[in-house]
mmCIF file of C-alpha atoms in Angstrom:
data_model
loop_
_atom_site.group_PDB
_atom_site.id
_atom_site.type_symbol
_atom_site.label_atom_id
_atom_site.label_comp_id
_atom_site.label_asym_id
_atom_site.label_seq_id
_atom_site.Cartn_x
_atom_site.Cartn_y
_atom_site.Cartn_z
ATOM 1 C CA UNK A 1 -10.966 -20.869 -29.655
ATOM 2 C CA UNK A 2 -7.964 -21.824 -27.904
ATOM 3 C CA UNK A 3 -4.408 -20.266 -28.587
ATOM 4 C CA UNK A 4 -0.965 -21.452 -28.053
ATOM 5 C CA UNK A 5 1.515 -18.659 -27.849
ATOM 6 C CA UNK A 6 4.929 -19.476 -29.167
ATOM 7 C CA UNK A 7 8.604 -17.851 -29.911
ATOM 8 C CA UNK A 8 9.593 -15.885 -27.103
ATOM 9 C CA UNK A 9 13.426 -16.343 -25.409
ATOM 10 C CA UNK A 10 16.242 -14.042 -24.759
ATOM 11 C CA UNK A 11 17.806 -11.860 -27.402
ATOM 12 C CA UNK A 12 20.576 -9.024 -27.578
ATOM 13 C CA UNK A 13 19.110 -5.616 -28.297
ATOM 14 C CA UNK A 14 19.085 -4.805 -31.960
ATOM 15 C CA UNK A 15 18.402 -8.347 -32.563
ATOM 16 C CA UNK A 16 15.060 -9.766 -33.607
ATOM 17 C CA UNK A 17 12.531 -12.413 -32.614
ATOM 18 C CA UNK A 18 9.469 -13.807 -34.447
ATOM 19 C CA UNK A 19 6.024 -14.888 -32.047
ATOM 20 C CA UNK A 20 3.993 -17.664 -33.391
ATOM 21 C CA UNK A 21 0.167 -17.865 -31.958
ATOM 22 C CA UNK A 22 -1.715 -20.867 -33.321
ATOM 23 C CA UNK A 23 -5.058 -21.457 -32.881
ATOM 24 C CA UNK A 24 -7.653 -23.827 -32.819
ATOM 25 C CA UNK A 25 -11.029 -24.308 -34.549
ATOM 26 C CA UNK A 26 -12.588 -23.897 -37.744
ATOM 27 C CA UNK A 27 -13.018 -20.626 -37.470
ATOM 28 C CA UNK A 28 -9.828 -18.990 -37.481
ATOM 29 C CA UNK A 29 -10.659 -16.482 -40.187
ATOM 30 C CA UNK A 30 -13.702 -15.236 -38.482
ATOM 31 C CA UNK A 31 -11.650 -13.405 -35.711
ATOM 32 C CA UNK A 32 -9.197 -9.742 -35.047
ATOM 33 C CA UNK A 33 -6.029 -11.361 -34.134
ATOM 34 C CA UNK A 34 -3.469 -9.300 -31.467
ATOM 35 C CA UNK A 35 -0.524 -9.207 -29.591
ATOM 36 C CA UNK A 36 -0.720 -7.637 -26.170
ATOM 37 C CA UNK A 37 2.300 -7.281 -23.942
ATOM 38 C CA UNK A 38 2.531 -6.811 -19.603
ATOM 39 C CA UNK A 39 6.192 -5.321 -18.365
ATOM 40 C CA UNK A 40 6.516 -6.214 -14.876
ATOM 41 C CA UNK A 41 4.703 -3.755 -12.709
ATOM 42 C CA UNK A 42 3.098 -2.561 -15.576
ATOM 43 C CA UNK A 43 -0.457 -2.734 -17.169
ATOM 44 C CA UNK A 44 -1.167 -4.827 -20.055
ATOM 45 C CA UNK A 45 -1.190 -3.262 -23.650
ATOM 46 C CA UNK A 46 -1.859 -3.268 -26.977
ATOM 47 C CA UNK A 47 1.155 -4.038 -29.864
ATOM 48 C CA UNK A 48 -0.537 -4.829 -32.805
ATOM 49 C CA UNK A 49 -3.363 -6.110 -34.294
ATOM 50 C CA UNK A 50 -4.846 -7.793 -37.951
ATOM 51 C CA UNK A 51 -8.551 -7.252 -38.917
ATOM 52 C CA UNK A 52 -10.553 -11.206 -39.502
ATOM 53 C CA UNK A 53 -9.721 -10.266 -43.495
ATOM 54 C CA UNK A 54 -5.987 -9.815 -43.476
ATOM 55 C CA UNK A 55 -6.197 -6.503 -45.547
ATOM 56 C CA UNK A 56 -5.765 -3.868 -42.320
ATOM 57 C CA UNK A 57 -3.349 -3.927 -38.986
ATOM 58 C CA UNK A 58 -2.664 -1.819 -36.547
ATOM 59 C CA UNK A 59 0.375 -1.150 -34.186
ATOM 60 C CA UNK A 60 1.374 0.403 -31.092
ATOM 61 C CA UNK A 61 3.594 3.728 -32.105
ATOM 62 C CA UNK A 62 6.387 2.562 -30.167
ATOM 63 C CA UNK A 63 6.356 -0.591 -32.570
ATOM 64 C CA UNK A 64 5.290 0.437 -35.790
ATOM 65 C CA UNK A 65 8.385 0.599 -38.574
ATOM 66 C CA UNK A 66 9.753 -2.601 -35.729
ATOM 67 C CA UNK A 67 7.335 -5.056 -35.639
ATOM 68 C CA UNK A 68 4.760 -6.703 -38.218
ATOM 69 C CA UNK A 69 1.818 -8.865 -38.225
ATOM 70 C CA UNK A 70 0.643 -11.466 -40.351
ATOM 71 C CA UNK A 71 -1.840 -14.285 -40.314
ATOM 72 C CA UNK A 72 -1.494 -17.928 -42.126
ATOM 73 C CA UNK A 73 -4.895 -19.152 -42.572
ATOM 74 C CA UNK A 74 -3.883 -22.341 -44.055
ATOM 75 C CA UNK A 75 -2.010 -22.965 -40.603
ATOM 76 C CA UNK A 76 -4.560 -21.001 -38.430
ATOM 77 C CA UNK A 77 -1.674 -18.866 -37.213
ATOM 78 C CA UNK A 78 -0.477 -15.307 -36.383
ATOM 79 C CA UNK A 79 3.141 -14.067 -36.062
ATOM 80 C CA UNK A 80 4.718 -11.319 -34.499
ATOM 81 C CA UNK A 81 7.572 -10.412 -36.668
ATOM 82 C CA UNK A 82 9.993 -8.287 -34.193
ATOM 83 C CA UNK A 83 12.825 -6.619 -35.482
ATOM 84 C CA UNK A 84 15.365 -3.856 -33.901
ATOM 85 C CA UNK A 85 14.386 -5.093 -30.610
ATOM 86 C CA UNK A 86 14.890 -2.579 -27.759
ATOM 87 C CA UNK A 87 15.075 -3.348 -23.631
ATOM 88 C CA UNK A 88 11.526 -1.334 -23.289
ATOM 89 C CA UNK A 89 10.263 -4.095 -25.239
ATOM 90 C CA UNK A 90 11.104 -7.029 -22.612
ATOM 91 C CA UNK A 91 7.685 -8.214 -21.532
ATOM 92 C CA UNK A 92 5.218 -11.444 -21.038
ATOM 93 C CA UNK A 93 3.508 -11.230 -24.761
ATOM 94 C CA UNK A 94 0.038 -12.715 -25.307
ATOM 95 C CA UNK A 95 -1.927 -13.082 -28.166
ATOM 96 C CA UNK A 96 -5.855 -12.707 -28.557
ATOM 97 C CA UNK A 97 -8.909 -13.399 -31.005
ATOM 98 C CA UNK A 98 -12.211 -11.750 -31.026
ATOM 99 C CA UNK A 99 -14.932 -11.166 -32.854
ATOM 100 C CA UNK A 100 -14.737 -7.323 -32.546
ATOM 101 C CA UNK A 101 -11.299 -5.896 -33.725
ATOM 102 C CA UNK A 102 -9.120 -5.862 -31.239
ATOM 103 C CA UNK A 103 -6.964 -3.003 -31.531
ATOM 104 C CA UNK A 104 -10.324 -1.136 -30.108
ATOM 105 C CA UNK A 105 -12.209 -3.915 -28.212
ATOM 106 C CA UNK A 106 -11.728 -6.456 -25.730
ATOM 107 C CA UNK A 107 -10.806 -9.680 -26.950
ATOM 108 C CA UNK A 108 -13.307 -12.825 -26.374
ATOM 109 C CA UNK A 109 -10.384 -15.130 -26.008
ATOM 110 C CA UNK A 110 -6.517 -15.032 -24.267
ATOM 111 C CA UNK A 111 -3.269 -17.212 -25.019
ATOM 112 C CA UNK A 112 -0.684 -17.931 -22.724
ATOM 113 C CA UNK A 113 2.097 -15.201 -22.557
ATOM 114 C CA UNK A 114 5.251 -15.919 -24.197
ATOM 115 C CA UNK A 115 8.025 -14.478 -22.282
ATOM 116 C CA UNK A 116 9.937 -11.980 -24.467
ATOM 117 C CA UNK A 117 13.413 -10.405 -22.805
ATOM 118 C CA UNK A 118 15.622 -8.203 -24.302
ATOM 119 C CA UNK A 119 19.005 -7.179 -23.325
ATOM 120 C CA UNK A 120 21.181 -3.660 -23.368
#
């Protein structure tokens, strides 16, 4: 599975941004999708994740009620949906696919980051 990570840019805070992830393969709905996010000087961590089926998702507390997830499985892709968009959020964002959910496991595979900044 490869991903392509899409959507990031520059925005005010308050404002809101949407992350595309598209990925490749026939067997898109077989995988956990998540977002992951690395501040500089800071560990990478989990935002928010949707289960291979659609029906659960999970989210970082400093997110949830902010940002949603969705997946398109007629265009193999999963969005990022940010909203009310704070300067603690300013990070690279990457998205991931496994075959375990990933809000609780590693992922098998890694996009490129999308760089997400947000200004005070």
């Amino acid at each position: 599975v490869q991903l392509q990570a899409s959507g990031g840019g520059l925005v005010q805070a308050g404002g809101s941004l949407r992350l595309s992830c598209a990925a490749s393969g026939r067997s898109f709905s077989s995988y956990s999708m998540g977002w992951f996010r690395q501040a500089p000087g800071k560990e990478r961590e989990f935002v928010a994740a949707i289960t291979f089926s659609g029906g659960s998702t999970y989210y970082m507390d400093s997110v949830k009620g902010r940002f949603t997830i969705s997946r398109d499985y007629a265009k193999n892709t999963v969005y990022l949906q940010m909203n009310s968009l704070k300067p603690e959020d300013t990070a690279v964002y990457y998205c991931a696919a496994g075959l375990r959910d990933v809000h609780y496991s590693d992922p098998d595979y890694w996009g490129q980051g999308t760089q997400v900044t947000v200004s005070s």
